[in-house]
Amino acid sequence: MAYDEDLATRIRDLIGPDPELTEKKMFGGLAFLIRGHMAISASGQGGVLVHVDPGRSAGLVATTKATTAVMQGREMPGWLRVSPGDLASDDDLSRWGWTSASGTRGRCRPSSPRAGSRRNRRPARRTWT
């Protein structure tokens, strides 16, 4: 199932112009990224996939109709799915769109290479004896 183009347009209109925002097709949907980190996506499964503070995840699931996203059979705290029926009005969408996603703004920064990753290690210096 392709993502809902109208929903993507509504998200885009809600966010407005932001120089740190990019859009990228991923996970069968259209993701909206802040500084390279996904904040919200018009999901290919319908509705949205939204990134929230993992500490708030359980509370949001308990007090709303959102569910914890399951990826590759594993629940992912901090990632919530909101069904299309719960996004009917612009007020419903704005609750999840920028308000929840903006909680990630302060801590999102471009990923830096991990010190121990294989790609970043210098080749071992060989000495010939």
PDB file of N, CA and C in Angstrom, residues 48-106:
ATOM      1  N   VAL A  48       0.023   7.578  10.342  1.00  0.00           N
ATOM      2  CA  VAL A  48       1.378   8.095  10.475  1.00  0.00           C
ATOM      3  C   VAL A  48       2.193   7.220  11.424  1.00  0.00           C
ATOM      4  N   LEU A  49       3.486   7.288  11.231  1.00  0.00           N
ATOM      5  CA  LEU A  49       4.465   6.729  12.151  1.00  0.00           C
ATOM      6  C   LEU A  49       5.180   7.949  12.698  1.00  0.00           C
ATOM      7  N   VAL A  50       5.131   8.131  14.001  1.00  0.00           N
ATOM      8  CA  VAL A  50       5.688   9.343  14.606  1.00  0.00           C
ATOM      9  C   VAL A  50       6.727   8.986  15.659  1.00  0.00           C
ATOM     10  N   HIS A  51       7.792   9.780  15.711  1.00  0.00           N
ATOM     11  CA  HIS A  51       8.862   9.581  16.686  1.00  0.00           C
ATOM     12  C   HIS A  51       8.623  10.511  17.866  1.00  0.00           C
ATOM     13  N   VAL A  52       8.537   9.940  19.055  1.00  0.00           N
ATOM     14  CA  VAL A  52       8.350  10.715  20.278  1.00  0.00           C
ATOM     15  C   VAL A  52       9.438  10.332  21.266  1.00  0.00           C
ATOM     16  N   ASP A  53       9.558  11.092  22.311  1.00  0.00           N
ATOM     17  CA  ASP A  53      10.500  10.763  23.379  1.00  0.00           C
ATOM     18  C   ASP A  53      10.128   9.381  23.923  1.00  0.00           C
ATOM     19  N   PRO A  54      11.048   8.419  23.934  1.00  0.00           N
ATOM     20  CA  PRO A  54      10.724   7.074  24.423  1.00  0.00           C
ATOM     21  C   PRO A  54      10.151   7.065  25.840  1.00  0.00           C
ATOM     22  N   GLY A  55      10.518   8.020  26.668  1.00  0.00           N
ATOM     23  CA  GLY A  55       9.978   8.111  28.023  1.00  0.00           C
ATOM     24  C   GLY A  55       8.502   8.485  28.053  1.00  0.00           C
ATOM     25  N   ARG A  56       8.017   9.116  26.993  1.00  0.00           N
ATOM     26  CA  ARG A  56       6.608   9.511  26.908  1.00  0.00           C
ATOM     27  C   ARG A  56       5.766   8.474  26.177  1.00  0.00           C
ATOM     28  N   SER A  57       6.405   7.528  25.561  1.00  0.00           N
ATOM     29  CA  SER A  57       5.737   6.558  24.700  1.00  0.00           C
ATOM     30  C   SER A  57       4.609   5.807  25.408  1.00  0.00           C
ATOM     31  N   ALA A  58       4.891   5.226  26.547  1.00  0.00           N
ATOM     32  CA  ALA A  58       3.885   4.436  27.271  1.00  0.00           C
ATOM     33  C   ALA A  58       2.702   5.301  27.698  1.00  0.00           C
ATOM     34  N   GLY A  59       2.954   6.509  28.135  1.00  0.00           N
ATOM     35  CA  GLY A  59       1.886   7.410  28.542  1.00  0.00           C
ATOM     36  C   GLY A  59       0.994   7.802  27.374  1.00  0.00           C
ATOM     37  N   LEU A  60       1.586   8.037  26.223  1.00  0.00           N
ATOM     38  CA  LEU A  60       0.800   8.387  25.036  1.00  0.00           C
ATOM     39  C   LEU A  60      -0.049   7.205  24.566  1.00  0.00           C
ATOM     40  N   VAL A  61       0.499   6.009  24.640  1.00  0.00           N
ATOM     41  CA  VAL A  61      -0.264   4.819  24.255  1.00  0.00           C
ATOM     42  C   VAL A  61      -1.435   4.622  25.215  1.00  0.00           C
ATOM     43  N   ALA A  62      -1.226   4.889  26.503  1.00  0.00           N
ATOM     44  CA  ALA A  62      -2.275   4.712  27.509  1.00  0.00           C
ATOM     45  C   ALA A  62      -3.381   5.759  27.402  1.00  0.00           C
ATOM     46  N   THR A  63      -3.051   6.963  26.939  1.00  0.00           N
ATOM     47  CA  THR A  63      -4.030   8.042  26.941  1.00  0.00           C
ATOM     48  C   THR A  63      -4.582   8.400  25.556  1.00  0.00           C
ATOM     49  N   THR A  64      -4.093   7.746  24.508  1.00  0.00           N
ATOM     50  CA  THR A  64      -4.575   8.008  23.150  1.00  0.00           C
ATOM     51  C   THR A  64      -4.854   6.675  22.464  1.00  0.00           C
ATOM     52  N   LYS A  65      -5.236   6.754  21.206  1.00  0.00           N
ATOM     53  CA  LYS A  65      -5.461   5.533  20.430  1.00  0.00           C
ATOM     54  C   LYS A  65      -4.209   5.094  19.673  1.00  0.00           C
ATOM     55  N   ALA A  66      -3.094   5.757  19.914  1.00  0.00           N
ATOM     56  CA  ALA A  66      -1.835   5.378  19.265  1.00  0.00           C
ATOM     57  C   ALA A  66      -1.376   4.032  19.791  1.00  0.00           C
ATOM     58  N   THR A  67      -0.620   3.327  18.964  1.00  0.00           N
ATOM     59  CA  THR A  67      -0.037   2.053  19.376  1.00  0.00           C
ATOM     60  C   THR A  67       1.469   2.110  19.174  1.00  0.00           C
ATOM     61  N   THR A  68       2.182   1.325  19.946  1.00  0.00           N
ATOM     62  CA  THR A  68       3.624   1.243  19.783  1.00  0.00           C
ATOM     63  C   THR A  68       3.918   0.545  18.461  1.00  0.00           C
ATOM     64  N   ALA A  69       4.805   1.108  17.685  1.00  0.00           N
ATOM     65  CA  ALA A  69       5.156   0.523  16.388  1.00  0.00           C
ATOM     66  C   ALA A  69       5.916  -0.780  16.611  1.00  0.00           C
ATOM     67  N   VAL A  70       5.656  -1.725  15.743  1.00  0.00           N
ATOM     68  CA  VAL A  70       6.360  -3.003  15.763  1.00  0.00           C
ATOM     69  C   VAL A  70       7.148  -3.106  14.464  1.00  0.00           C
ATOM     70  N   MET A  71       8.456  -3.258  14.594  1.00  0.00           N
ATOM     71  CA  MET A  71       9.331  -3.371  13.427  1.00  0.00           C
ATOM     72  C   MET A  71      10.114  -4.669  13.545  1.00  0.00           C
ATOM     73  N   GLN A  72      10.008  -5.480  12.522  1.00  0.00           N
ATOM     74  CA  GLN A  72      10.664  -6.788  12.481  1.00  0.00           C
ATOM     75  C   GLN A  72      10.320  -7.615  13.716  1.00  0.00           C
ATOM     76  N   GLY A  73       9.041  -7.562  14.110  1.00  0.00           N
ATOM     77  CA  GLY A  73       8.552  -8.362  15.225  1.00  0.00           C
ATOM     78  C   GLY A  73       8.896  -7.831  16.604  1.00  0.00           C
ATOM     79  N   ARG A  74       9.477  -6.656  16.674  1.00  0.00           N
ATOM     80  CA  ARG A  74       9.912  -6.090  17.952  1.00  0.00           C
ATOM     81  C   ARG A  74       9.238  -4.744  18.201  1.00  0.00           C
ATOM     82  N   GLU A  75       8.675  -4.563  19.395  1.00  0.00           N
ATOM     83  CA  GLU A  75       8.095  -3.268  19.754  1.00  0.00           C
ATOM     84  C   GLU A  75       9.204  -2.232  19.869  1.00  0.00           C
ATOM     85  N   MET A  76       8.921  -1.042  19.359  1.00  0.00           N
ATOM     86  CA  MET A  76       9.912   0.025  19.336  1.00  0.00           C
ATOM     87  C   MET A  76       9.431   1.216  20.160  1.00  0.00           C
ATOM     88  N   PRO A  77       9.794   1.287  21.457  1.00  0.00           N
ATOM     89  CA  PRO A  77       9.393   2.448  22.259  1.00  0.00           C
ATOM     90  C   PRO A  77       9.918   3.723  21.611  1.00  0.00           C
ATOM     91  N   GLY A  78       9.089   4.745  21.605  1.00  0.00           N
ATOM     92  CA  GLY A  78       9.486   5.999  20.972  1.00  0.00           C
ATOM     93  C   GLY A  78       8.961   6.122  19.551  1.00  0.00           C
ATOM     94  N   TRP A  79       8.426   5.036  19.015  1.00  0.00           N
ATOM     95  CA  TRP A  79       7.840   5.044  17.672  1.00  0.00           C
ATOM     96  C   TRP A  79       6.382   4.627  17.805  1.00  0.00           C
ATOM     97  N   LEU A  80       5.477   5.520  17.410  1.00  0.00           N
ATOM     98  CA  LEU A  80       4.051   5.253  17.556  1.00  0.00           C
ATOM     99  C   LEU A  80       3.356   5.273  16.199  1.00  0.00           C
ATOM    100  N   ARG A  81       2.359   4.406  16.072  1.00  0.00           N
ATOM    101  CA  ARG A  81       1.502   4.396  14.891  1.00  0.00           C
ATOM    102  C   ARG A  81       0.161   5.022  15.274  1.00  0.00           C
ATOM    103  N   VAL A  82      -0.305   5.920  14.422  1.00  0.00           N
ATOM    104  CA  VAL A  82      -1.597   6.561  14.616  1.00  0.00           C
ATOM    105  C   VAL A  82      -2.406   6.259  13.362  1.00  0.00           C
ATOM    106  N   SER A  83      -3.584   5.682  13.552  1.00  0.00           N
ATOM    107  CA  SER A  83      -4.398   5.250  12.413  1.00  0.00           C
ATOM    108  C   SER A  83      -5.015   6.445  11.689  1.00  0.00           C
ATOM    109  N   PRO A  84      -5.380   6.248  10.417  1.00  0.00           N
ATOM    110  CA  PRO A  84      -5.969   7.346   9.640  1.00  0.00           C
ATOM    111  C   PRO A  84      -7.245   7.900  10.277  1.00  0.00           C
ATOM    112  N   GLY A  85      -8.048   7.068  10.920  1.00  0.00           N
ATOM    113  CA  GLY A  85      -9.281   7.527  11.551  1.00  0.00           C
ATOM    114  C   GLY A  85      -9.041   8.498  12.690  1.00  0.00           C
ATOM    115  N   ASP A  86      -7.857   8.442  13.284  1.00  0.00           N
ATOM    116  CA  ASP A  86      -7.517   9.343  14.388  1.00  0.00           C
ATOM    117  C   ASP A  86      -6.822  10.611  13.906  1.00  0.00           C
ATOM    118  N   LEU A  87      -6.806  10.810  12.578  1.00  0.00           N
ATOM    119  CA  LEU A  87      -6.159  11.983  11.989  1.00  0.00           C
ATOM    120  C   LEU A  87      -7.121  12.744  11.088  1.00  0.00           C
ATOM    121  N   ALA A  88      -8.413  12.618  11.359  1.00  0.00           N
ATOM    122  CA  ALA A  88      -9.442  13.167  10.474  1.00  0.00           C
ATOM    123  C   ALA A  88      -9.359  14.684  10.320  1.00  0.00           C
ATOM    124  N   SER A  89      -9.169  15.398  11.409  1.00  0.00           N
ATOM    125  CA  SER A  89      -9.127  16.866  11.326  1.00  0.00           C
ATOM    126  C   SER A  89      -7.687  17.355  11.408  1.00  0.00           C
ATOM    127  N   ASP A  90      -7.494  18.613  11.033  1.00  0.00           N
ATOM    128  CA  ASP A  90      -6.161  19.206  11.137  1.00  0.00           C
ATOM    129  C   ASP A  90      -5.718  19.306  12.589  1.00  0.00           C
ATOM    130  N   ASP A  91      -6.680  19.498  13.511  1.00  0.00           N
ATOM    131  CA  ASP A  91      -6.330  19.535  14.940  1.00  0.00           C
ATOM    132  C   ASP A  91      -5.799  18.175  15.395  1.00  0.00           C
ATOM    133  N   ASP A  92      -6.440  17.085  14.911  1.00  0.00           N
ATOM    134  CA  ASP A  92      -5.971  15.739  15.251  1.00  0.00           C
ATOM    135  C   ASP A  92      -4.549  15.529  14.750  1.00  0.00           C
ATOM    136  N   LEU A  93      -4.308  15.923  13.515  1.00  0.00           N
ATOM    137  CA  LEU A  93      -2.985  15.748  12.925  1.00  0.00           C
ATOM    138  C   LEU A  93      -1.951  16.612  13.621  1.00  0.00           C
ATOM    139  N   SER A  94      -2.305  17.853  13.928  1.00  0.00           N
ATOM    140  CA  SER A  94      -1.320  18.746  14.548  1.00  0.00           C
ATOM    141  C   SER A  94      -0.882  18.228  15.909  1.00  0.00           C
ATOM    142  N   ARG A  95      -1.745  17.487  16.566  1.00  0.00           N
ATOM    143  CA  ARG A  95      -1.365  16.892  17.851  1.00  0.00           C
ATOM    144  C   ARG A  95      -0.171  15.955  17.675  1.00  0.00           C
ATOM    145  N   TRP A  96      -0.152  15.215  16.580  1.00  0.00           N
ATOM    146  CA  TRP A  96       0.928  14.262  16.331  1.00  0.00           C
ATOM    147  C   TRP A  96       2.002  14.820  15.428  1.00  0.00           C
ATOM    148  N   GLY A  97       1.608  15.699  14.532  1.00  0.00           N
ATOM    149  CA  GLY A  97       2.544  16.188  13.530  1.00  0.00           C
ATOM    150  C   GLY A  97       3.763  16.848  14.104  1.00  0.00           C
ATOM    151  N   TRP A  98       3.668  18.102  14.350  1.00  0.00           N
ATOM    152  CA  TRP A  98       4.845  18.846  14.779  1.00  0.00           C
ATOM    153  C   TRP A  98       4.993  18.870  16.284  1.00  0.00           C
ATOM    154  N   THR A  99       3.889  18.851  17.019  1.00  0.00           N
ATOM    155  CA  THR A  99       3.950  18.940  18.475  1.00  0.00           C
ATOM    156  C   THR A  99       4.754  17.788  19.050  1.00  0.00           C
ATOM    157  N   SER A 100       4.410  16.555  18.690  1.00  0.00           N
ATOM    158  CA  SER A 100       5.120  15.410  19.236  1.00  0.00           C
ATOM    159  C   SER A 100       6.500  15.272  18.620  1.00  0.00           C
ATOM    160  N   ALA A 101       6.577  15.499  17.327  1.00  0.00           N
ATOM    161  CA  ALA A 101       7.867  15.334  16.652  1.00  0.00           C
ATOM    162  C   ALA A 101       8.875  16.370  17.130  1.00  0.00           C
ATOM    163  N   SER A 102       8.409  17.558  17.488  1.00  0.00           N
ATOM    164  CA  SER A 102       9.344  18.600  17.895  1.00  0.00           C
ATOM    165  C   SER A 102      10.041  18.256  19.199  1.00  0.00           C
ATOM    166  N   GLY A 103       9.526  17.290  19.934  1.00  0.00           N
ATOM    167  CA  GLY A 103      10.207  16.849  21.145  1.00  0.00           C
ATOM    168  C   GLY A 103      11.563  16.262  20.840  1.00  0.00           C
ATOM    169  N   THR A 104      11.757  15.819  19.596  1.00  0.00           N
ATOM    170  CA  THR A 104      13.046  15.253  19.204  1.00  0.00           C
ATOM    171  C   THR A 104      13.991  16.319  18.683  1.00  0.00           C
ATOM    172  N   ARG A 105      13.484  17.526  18.430  1.00  0.00           N
ATOM    173  CA  ARG A 105      14.299  18.565  17.800  1.00  0.00           C
ATOM    174  C   ARG A 105      15.583  18.870  18.555  1.00  0.00           C
ATOM    175  N   GLY A 106      15.489  19.054  19.839  1.00  0.00           N
ATOM    176  CA  GLY A 106      16.652  19.471  20.604  1.00  0.00           C
ATOM    177  C   GLY A 106      17.757  18.440  20.642  1.00  0.00           C
TER     178      GLY A 106
END
